[in-house]
Short mmCIF file of C-alpha atoms and ligand atoms in Angstrom, two decimals:
data_model
loop_
_atom_site.label_atom_id
_atom_site.label_comp_id
_atom_site.label_asym_id
_atom_site.label_seq_id
_atom_site.Cartn_x
_atom_site.Cartn_y
_atom_site.Cartn_z
CA MET A 1 63.19 131.38 126.60
CA LYS A 2 60.59 132.83 124.00
CA VAL A 3 60.18 130.76 120.86
CA PHE A 4 58.06 131.38 117.77
CA ILE A 5 57.50 128.03 115.61
CA ALA A 6 56.30 128.39 112.19
CA GLY A 7 54.49 125.15 111.14
CA ALA A 8 53.38 124.09 114.54
CA SER A 9 50.26 122.26 113.21
CA GLY A 10 52.47 119.73 111.61
CA LEU A 11 54.29 116.71 112.93
CA LEU A 12 57.58 118.02 114.14
CA GLY A 13 56.32 121.77 115.10
CA GLY A 14 53.48 120.09 116.95
CA ASN A 15 55.90 117.97 119.21
CA CYS A 16 58.15 121.00 119.63
CA LEU A 17 55.30 123.30 120.87
CA LYS A 18 54.25 120.67 123.28
CA HIS A 19 57.62 119.95 124.57
CA PHE A 20 59.10 123.41 124.82
CA SER A 21 55.72 124.56 126.48
CA GLU A 22 55.99 121.65 129.12
CA GLN A 23 59.40 122.66 129.91
CA GLY A 24 58.19 126.09 130.76
CA TRP A 25 59.20 128.26 127.70
CA ASP A 26 57.05 130.76 126.36
CA VAL A 27 56.13 129.44 122.97
CA LYS A 28 53.85 130.28 120.05
CA GLY A 29 53.34 128.02 117.29
CA SER A 30 51.33 128.72 114.12
CA TYR A 31 49.38 126.58 111.62
CA PHE A 32 48.58 127.72 108.12
CA SER A 33 45.66 125.86 106.57
CA TYR A 34 44.75 123.33 109.55
CA ALA A 35 44.29 124.95 113.03
CA THR A 36 45.08 122.74 115.95
CA ASP A 37 45.13 123.01 119.66
CA ASN A 38 47.06 126.31 120.91
CA THR A 39 48.22 127.47 117.22
CA VAL A 40 47.80 130.98 115.87
CA TYR A 41 47.72 131.73 112.26
CA TYR A 42 50.73 132.73 110.19
CA ASN A 43 51.29 132.43 106.67
CA THR A 44 55.16 132.64 105.79
CA LEU A 45 54.64 133.42 102.27
CA GLN A 46 52.57 136.60 102.85
CA PRO A 47 54.44 138.44 105.82
CA GLU A 48 52.18 141.39 105.23
CA ASP A 49 48.95 139.35 105.65
CA PRO A 50 46.86 141.25 108.59
CA ASN A 51 45.82 137.92 109.91
CA ASN A 52 49.15 136.96 110.53
CA PHE A 53 50.10 136.35 114.16
CA ASP A 54 52.27 139.45 115.27
CA ILE A 55 55.77 137.86 115.72
CA ALA A 56 57.73 141.09 116.17
CA ALA A 57 55.21 142.13 119.00
CA PHE A 58 55.96 138.84 120.58
CA ALA A 59 59.49 139.45 120.20
CA PRO A 60 60.90 135.88 120.28
CA ASP A 61 64.52 135.02 121.03
CA VAL A 62 64.35 132.13 118.77
CA ILE A 63 62.24 131.33 115.31
CA VAL A 64 61.83 127.61 114.43
CA HIS A 65 61.09 127.15 110.81
CA CYS A 66 59.15 123.73 110.50
CA GLY A 67 57.04 124.72 107.63
CA ALA A 68 57.89 123.00 104.08
CA LEU A 69 56.24 121.33 101.19
CA THR A 70 57.42 117.77 102.27
CA HIS A 71 55.87 115.72 99.48
CA VAL A 72 59.11 114.92 97.51
CA ASP A 73 57.44 113.78 94.36
CA TYR A 74 55.12 116.69 94.20
CA CYS A 75 58.01 118.88 94.62
CA GLU A 76 59.65 117.26 91.68
CA GLN A 77 56.56 118.02 89.38
CA HIS A 78 56.00 121.42 90.74
CA PRO A 79 59.54 122.82 91.05
CA GLU A 80 58.44 126.62 91.46
CA GLU A 81 55.79 125.92 94.10
CA SER A 82 58.42 123.83 95.88
CA TYR A 83 60.70 126.96 95.67
CA THR A 84 58.19 128.96 97.09
CA GLN A 85 57.31 126.79 99.94
CA THR A 86 60.96 125.96 100.90
CA VAL A 87 63.18 128.87 99.95
CA THR A 88 60.80 131.89 99.70
CA SER A 89 59.32 131.09 103.17
CA THR A 90 62.86 131.09 104.57
CA ILE A 91 63.76 134.01 103.03
CA ASN A 92 60.57 135.80 104.55
CA LEU A 93 61.21 134.20 108.00
CA ILE A 94 64.98 135.32 107.81
CA ALA A 95 63.76 138.77 107.54
CA VAL A 96 61.57 138.57 110.40
CA ALA A 97 64.30 137.00 112.46
CA LYS A 98 66.51 139.83 111.69
CA LYS A 99 63.86 142.50 112.50
CA CYS A 100 63.34 140.59 115.96
CA ASN A 101 66.84 140.07 116.40
CA ALA A 102 66.07 136.39 116.85
CA LYS A 103 68.15 133.31 116.51
CA MET A 104 66.91 130.84 113.90
CA VAL A 105 66.50 126.88 113.68
CA TYR A 106 66.00 125.60 110.14
CA ILE A 107 64.64 121.92 109.79
CA SER A 108 66.61 120.34 106.98
CA THR A 109 66.84 116.69 105.68
CA ASP A 110 69.11 113.75 104.70
CA TYR A 111 67.84 114.60 101.21
CA VAL A 112 70.53 117.10 101.07
CA PHE A 113 72.80 114.01 100.28
CA ASP A 114 72.85 111.48 97.32
CA GLY A 115 72.45 108.53 98.99
CA LYS A 116 75.54 106.66 97.78
CA ASN A 117 77.18 105.98 100.85
CA GLY A 118 75.14 107.21 104.05
CA PRO A 119 74.66 107.13 106.78
CA TYR A 120 76.12 110.74 106.85
CA THR A 121 78.14 112.86 109.14
CA GLU A 122 77.78 116.78 109.41
CA GLU A 123 80.93 116.93 107.36
CA ALA A 124 79.83 114.76 104.51
CA PRO A 125 79.63 116.51 101.19
CA VAL A 126 76.00 117.48 100.07
CA ASN A 127 74.93 116.57 96.70
CA PRO A 128 70.98 116.49 96.47
CA ILE A 129 69.34 114.57 93.75
CA SER A 130 65.95 115.93 93.86
CA VAL A 131 63.95 119.46 93.75
CA TYR A 132 63.12 119.03 97.46
CA GLY A 133 66.68 118.20 98.41
CA ARG A 134 68.13 121.33 96.31
CA HIS A 135 65.56 123.75 97.68
CA LYS A 136 66.08 122.26 101.31
CA LEU A 137 70.02 122.82 101.21
CA GLU A 138 69.56 126.31 99.36
CA ALA A 139 67.42 127.32 102.53
CA GLU A 140 69.56 125.87 105.17
CA GLN A 141 72.52 127.70 103.62
CA MET A 142 70.69 130.89 103.50
CA VAL A 143 69.83 130.74 107.14
CA LEU A 144 73.24 129.80 108.09
CA ASN A 145 74.77 132.72 106.10
CA GLU A 146 72.08 135.20 107.03
CA ILE A 147 71.63 134.55 110.75
CA PRO A 148 74.48 134.73 113.32
CA GLY A 149 74.28 131.74 115.69
CA ALA A 150 71.67 129.59 113.44
CA LEU A 151 70.97 126.23 113.97
CA VAL A 152 70.37 123.64 111.32
CA LEU A 153 68.87 120.46 112.39
CA ARG A 154 69.06 117.79 109.72
CA ILE A 155 66.32 114.94 110.44
CA THR A 156 64.99 112.09 108.50
CA ASN A 157 62.25 109.57 108.27
CA VAL A 158 60.15 111.17 111.08
CA TYR A 159 57.11 109.57 112.82
CA GLY A 160 55.27 110.11 116.07
CA GLU A 161 52.06 111.75 117.42
CA GLU A 162 50.57 114.56 115.31
CA ALA A 163 47.00 115.89 114.86
CA ARG A 164 46.57 114.45 111.24
CA GLY A 165 48.21 111.11 111.66
CA LYS A 166 49.84 111.38 108.12
CA ASN A 167 53.10 110.00 108.76
CA PHE A 168 54.00 106.36 107.56
CA ILE A 169 53.94 104.65 110.80
CA ALA A 170 50.79 106.41 111.89
CA ARG A 171 48.99 105.53 108.72
CA ILE A 172 49.84 101.60 109.01
CA VAL A 173 49.07 101.91 112.68
CA GLN A 174 45.64 103.47 112.09
CA GLN A 175 44.76 100.97 109.24
CA CYS A 176 45.76 97.94 111.66
CA GLU A 177 43.70 99.41 114.28
CA GLU A 178 40.63 99.77 112.21
CA GLY A 179 41.07 96.15 110.94
CA LYS A 180 41.74 97.05 107.37
CA GLU A 181 43.77 94.86 104.93
CA LEU A 182 46.99 96.61 103.92
CA THR A 183 48.54 96.28 100.58
CA LEU A 184 52.21 97.74 101.08
CA LYS A 185 54.33 98.01 98.03
CA LEU A 186 57.72 99.14 99.48
CA PRO A 187 61.30 99.55 98.55
CA TYR A 188 63.81 97.38 100.12
CA ASP A 189 66.77 99.54 99.10
CA GLN A 190 65.79 102.88 100.54
CA PHE A 191 67.37 103.01 104.07
CA ALA A 192 67.15 105.77 106.92
CA SER A 193 66.95 106.09 110.57
CA PRO A 194 63.18 106.39 111.58
CA THR A 195 63.20 109.17 114.29
CA ASN A 196 60.60 110.01 116.57
CA ALA A 197 59.65 113.73 116.41
CA TRP A 198 59.44 113.77 120.22
CA ASP A 199 63.00 113.10 120.18
CA ILE A 200 63.75 115.64 117.70
CA ALA A 201 62.06 118.15 119.91
CA ARG A 202 64.05 116.91 123.05
CA ALA A 203 67.42 117.56 121.09
CA MET A 204 66.21 120.95 119.83
CA PHE A 205 65.42 121.96 123.20
CA VAL A 206 68.89 120.95 124.65
CA LEU A 207 70.74 122.58 121.68
CA LEU A 208 68.74 125.70 122.19
CA ARG A 209 69.06 125.82 126.00
CA ASP A 210 72.89 125.57 125.47
CA GLY A 211 73.07 128.15 122.67
CA LYS A 212 74.45 125.70 120.11
CA SER A 213 74.91 126.93 116.45
CA GLY A 214 75.88 125.41 113.14
CA ILE A 215 74.57 121.86 111.64
CA TYR A 216 73.65 119.05 113.63
CA HIS A 217 72.39 115.71 112.67
CA THR A 218 69.82 113.83 114.82
CA GLY A 219 68.30 110.56 114.49
CA GLY A 220 66.75 107.44 116.02
CA THR A 221 68.64 104.35 117.00
CA ASP A 222 67.16 102.25 114.23
CA PHE A 223 68.69 102.12 110.78
CA MET A 224 66.53 100.13 108.37
CA ASN A 225 64.79 100.13 104.89
CA ARG A 226 61.08 100.69 104.36
CA VAL A 227 60.28 96.75 104.18
CA GLU A 228 61.93 96.27 107.65
CA LEU A 229 60.29 99.56 108.96
CA ALA A 230 56.73 98.48 108.02
CA LEU A 231 57.37 94.89 109.31
CA THR A 232 58.64 96.48 112.63
CA VAL A 233 55.37 98.17 113.09
CA LEU A 234 53.09 95.11 111.99
CA LYS A 235 54.56 92.89 114.35
CA HIS A 236 52.96 95.19 117.17
CA PHE A 237 49.51 94.01 115.29
CA PRO A 238 49.69 90.18 115.39
CA GLY A 239 46.08 90.02 113.71
CA ALA A 240 46.92 92.36 110.84
CA LYS A 241 45.90 91.40 107.42
CA TYR A 242 48.41 92.55 105.05
CA GLN A 243 50.20 91.96 101.51
CA LEU A 244 53.81 93.38 101.62
CA ILE A 245 55.51 93.51 98.09
CA PRO A 246 58.93 94.32 98.34
CA LEU A 247 60.54 96.05 95.31
CA ASP A 248 63.49 98.03 94.31
CA THR A 249 63.30 101.74 94.01
CA ALA A 250 63.53 101.96 90.16
CA SER A 251 60.46 99.69 90.04
CA LEU A 252 58.36 101.98 91.86
CA GLN A 253 59.01 104.83 89.30
CA GLN A 254 58.76 107.75 91.59
CA PRO A 255 59.06 110.93 89.95
CA ALA A 256 61.75 112.15 92.48
CA ALA A 257 65.15 110.39 92.97
CA ARG A 258 65.60 109.16 96.29
CA PRO A 259 68.88 109.03 98.37
CA LEU A 260 69.01 105.20 98.79
CA ILE A 261 71.53 104.72 101.69
CA GLY A 262 70.40 107.87 103.79
CA GLY A 263 70.30 108.43 107.35
CA PHE A 264 72.76 109.95 109.89
CA VAL A 265 75.63 109.37 111.91
CA CYS A 266 74.89 111.60 114.99
CA MET A 267 78.39 111.45 116.54
CA LYS A 268 78.52 115.19 117.03
CA PHE A 269 75.30 115.20 118.94
CA ARG A 270 76.40 111.97 120.95
CA LYS A 271 79.70 113.55 121.83
CA GLU A 272 78.05 116.55 123.25
CA TYR A 273 75.13 114.99 124.83
CA PRO A 274 76.32 111.36 125.77
CA GLU A 275 73.35 110.90 128.14
CA PHE A 276 70.81 111.87 125.92
CA LEU A 277 68.68 108.71 124.59
CA PHE A 278 67.01 108.44 121.43
CA SER A 279 64.14 105.93 121.25
CA ASN A 280 63.29 103.65 118.53
CA VAL A 281 60.17 102.43 116.69
CA ASP A 282 59.82 99.70 118.79
CA ASP A 283 59.84 101.90 122.07
CA TYR A 284 57.27 104.16 120.30
CA LEU A 285 54.75 101.28 119.64
CA LEU A 286 55.13 99.84 123.00
CA ALA A 287 54.54 103.25 124.73
CA ARG A 288 51.22 103.63 122.73
CA LYS A 289 49.77 100.23 124.08
CA LYS A 290 50.26 101.56 127.79
N1 NAP B 301 58.67 114.26 108.06
C1 NAP B 301 59.85 113.92 107.75
O1 NAP B 301 60.00 112.63 107.60
C2 NAP B 301 60.92 114.87 107.53
C3 NAP B 301 62.28 114.26 107.07
C4 NAP B 301 63.30 115.28 107.01
C5 NAP B 301 62.95 116.71 107.14
N2 NAP B 301 61.77 117.12 107.55
C6 NAP B 301 61.59 118.49 107.52
O2 NAP B 301 61.07 118.62 108.77
C7 NAP B 301 60.19 120.11 108.70
C8 NAP B 301 58.96 119.56 109.37
O3 NAP B 301 58.20 118.56 108.60
P1 NAP B 301 56.81 117.88 109.14
O4 NAP B 301 57.11 116.65 108.61
O5 NAP B 301 56.68 118.20 110.63
O6 NAP B 301 55.85 118.57 108.04
P2 NAP B 301 54.30 118.88 108.23
O7 NAP B 301 53.77 117.78 109.36
O8 NAP B 301 54.02 118.61 106.67
O9 NAP B 301 53.94 120.14 108.80
C9 NAP B 301 54.23 121.40 107.68
C10 NAP B 301 54.07 122.62 108.52
O10 NAP B 301 54.06 123.76 107.71
C11 NAP B 301 52.97 124.52 107.66
N3 NAP B 301 52.99 125.26 106.47
C12 NAP B 301 52.91 125.10 104.97
N4 NAP B 301 52.64 126.01 104.36
C13 NAP B 301 52.94 127.07 105.08
C14 NAP B 301 52.77 128.47 104.88
N5 NAP B 301 52.68 128.85 103.83
N6 NAP B 301 52.92 129.44 105.83
C15 NAP B 301 53.00 128.77 107.34
N7 NAP B 301 53.09 127.46 107.53
C16 NAP B 301 53.00 126.69 106.54
C17 NAP B 301 51.71 123.56 107.89
O11 NAP B 301 50.66 124.31 108.32
P3 NAP B 301 49.17 123.57 107.74
O12 NAP B 301 49.16 122.24 107.93
O13 NAP B 301 48.42 124.10 108.90
O14 NAP B 301 48.84 124.11 106.59
C18 NAP B 301 52.32 122.53 108.77
O15 NAP B 301 52.24 123.09 110.26
C19 NAP B 301 60.17 120.28 107.43
O16 NAP B 301 60.88 121.36 107.00
C20 NAP B 301 60.67 119.05 106.54
O17 NAP B 301 61.11 119.42 105.35
C21 NAP B 301 60.84 116.05 107.54
#
């Protein structure tokens, strides 16, 4: 299988690049502003950029779109930029996929739901409550409508190994390891399923290998709020100095509304892959110590 991954310098794309390569697939993954090992330059907003990796010449069977502007509060305050980074980039990659006759994988989110009654199945009615969520929904629908056999993988609360260590868990781990005192103001009313990017890469691999299409929800085996998530990490650092201030989401006054009871019921994936094991946050932190 030949796969091009847009956004392989990021958290999920980096794990996909590593896993697919280890499985023997012919994979190229791109960076935009932050070059990482084994990545090539590609700007999804300027498909004609002469510096772009030549996707057509590579002739992938699959294009995985892992690029997006993921800062939800920034998106709320910069809706045009959010549209460009999420929707226009997808329109551009759809055109490339059509040119190459490639299948597409679009990475979406539980922010397509309103969070009133999660966790959600694939059939649950969507109702995004933020700019980011609306743009992700528009992009996923576009991919499903335009690319035959396209796959949409909805994911949530991702952590794991990444070049920049910018995810929530990585930042807590880094500060604990550096012996810094942490001040954590966290909402106790936002729930989701923290998911290791490595598991999402493994799930995507089997779905692609088996030619699956349509929407799949994937998620780790934990279901917890942000306070519980932080405490789950902190218990692995018994000497950590921290001040944890649990708040409700309203008190945080975040620009973008959050789906409070988010996360997924991953029954569709579990039914088709009953022997696939997702890990959890404890598994990840224990493995890091070895
Ligand atoms: N992280 C989560 O918790 C989470 C949850 C739900 C859904 N998702 C979705 O999962 C996908 C991957 O997220 P992530 O956390 O892995 O994001 P990430 O770490 O921020 O990575 C984003 C990637 O997109 C690339 N990119 C940005 N602008 C680009 C452009 N104009 N052209 C080409 N590439 C560009 C970045 O490249 P450079 O860094 O080199 O500039 C980076 O490789 C996104 O679609 C996101 O919406 C993430």
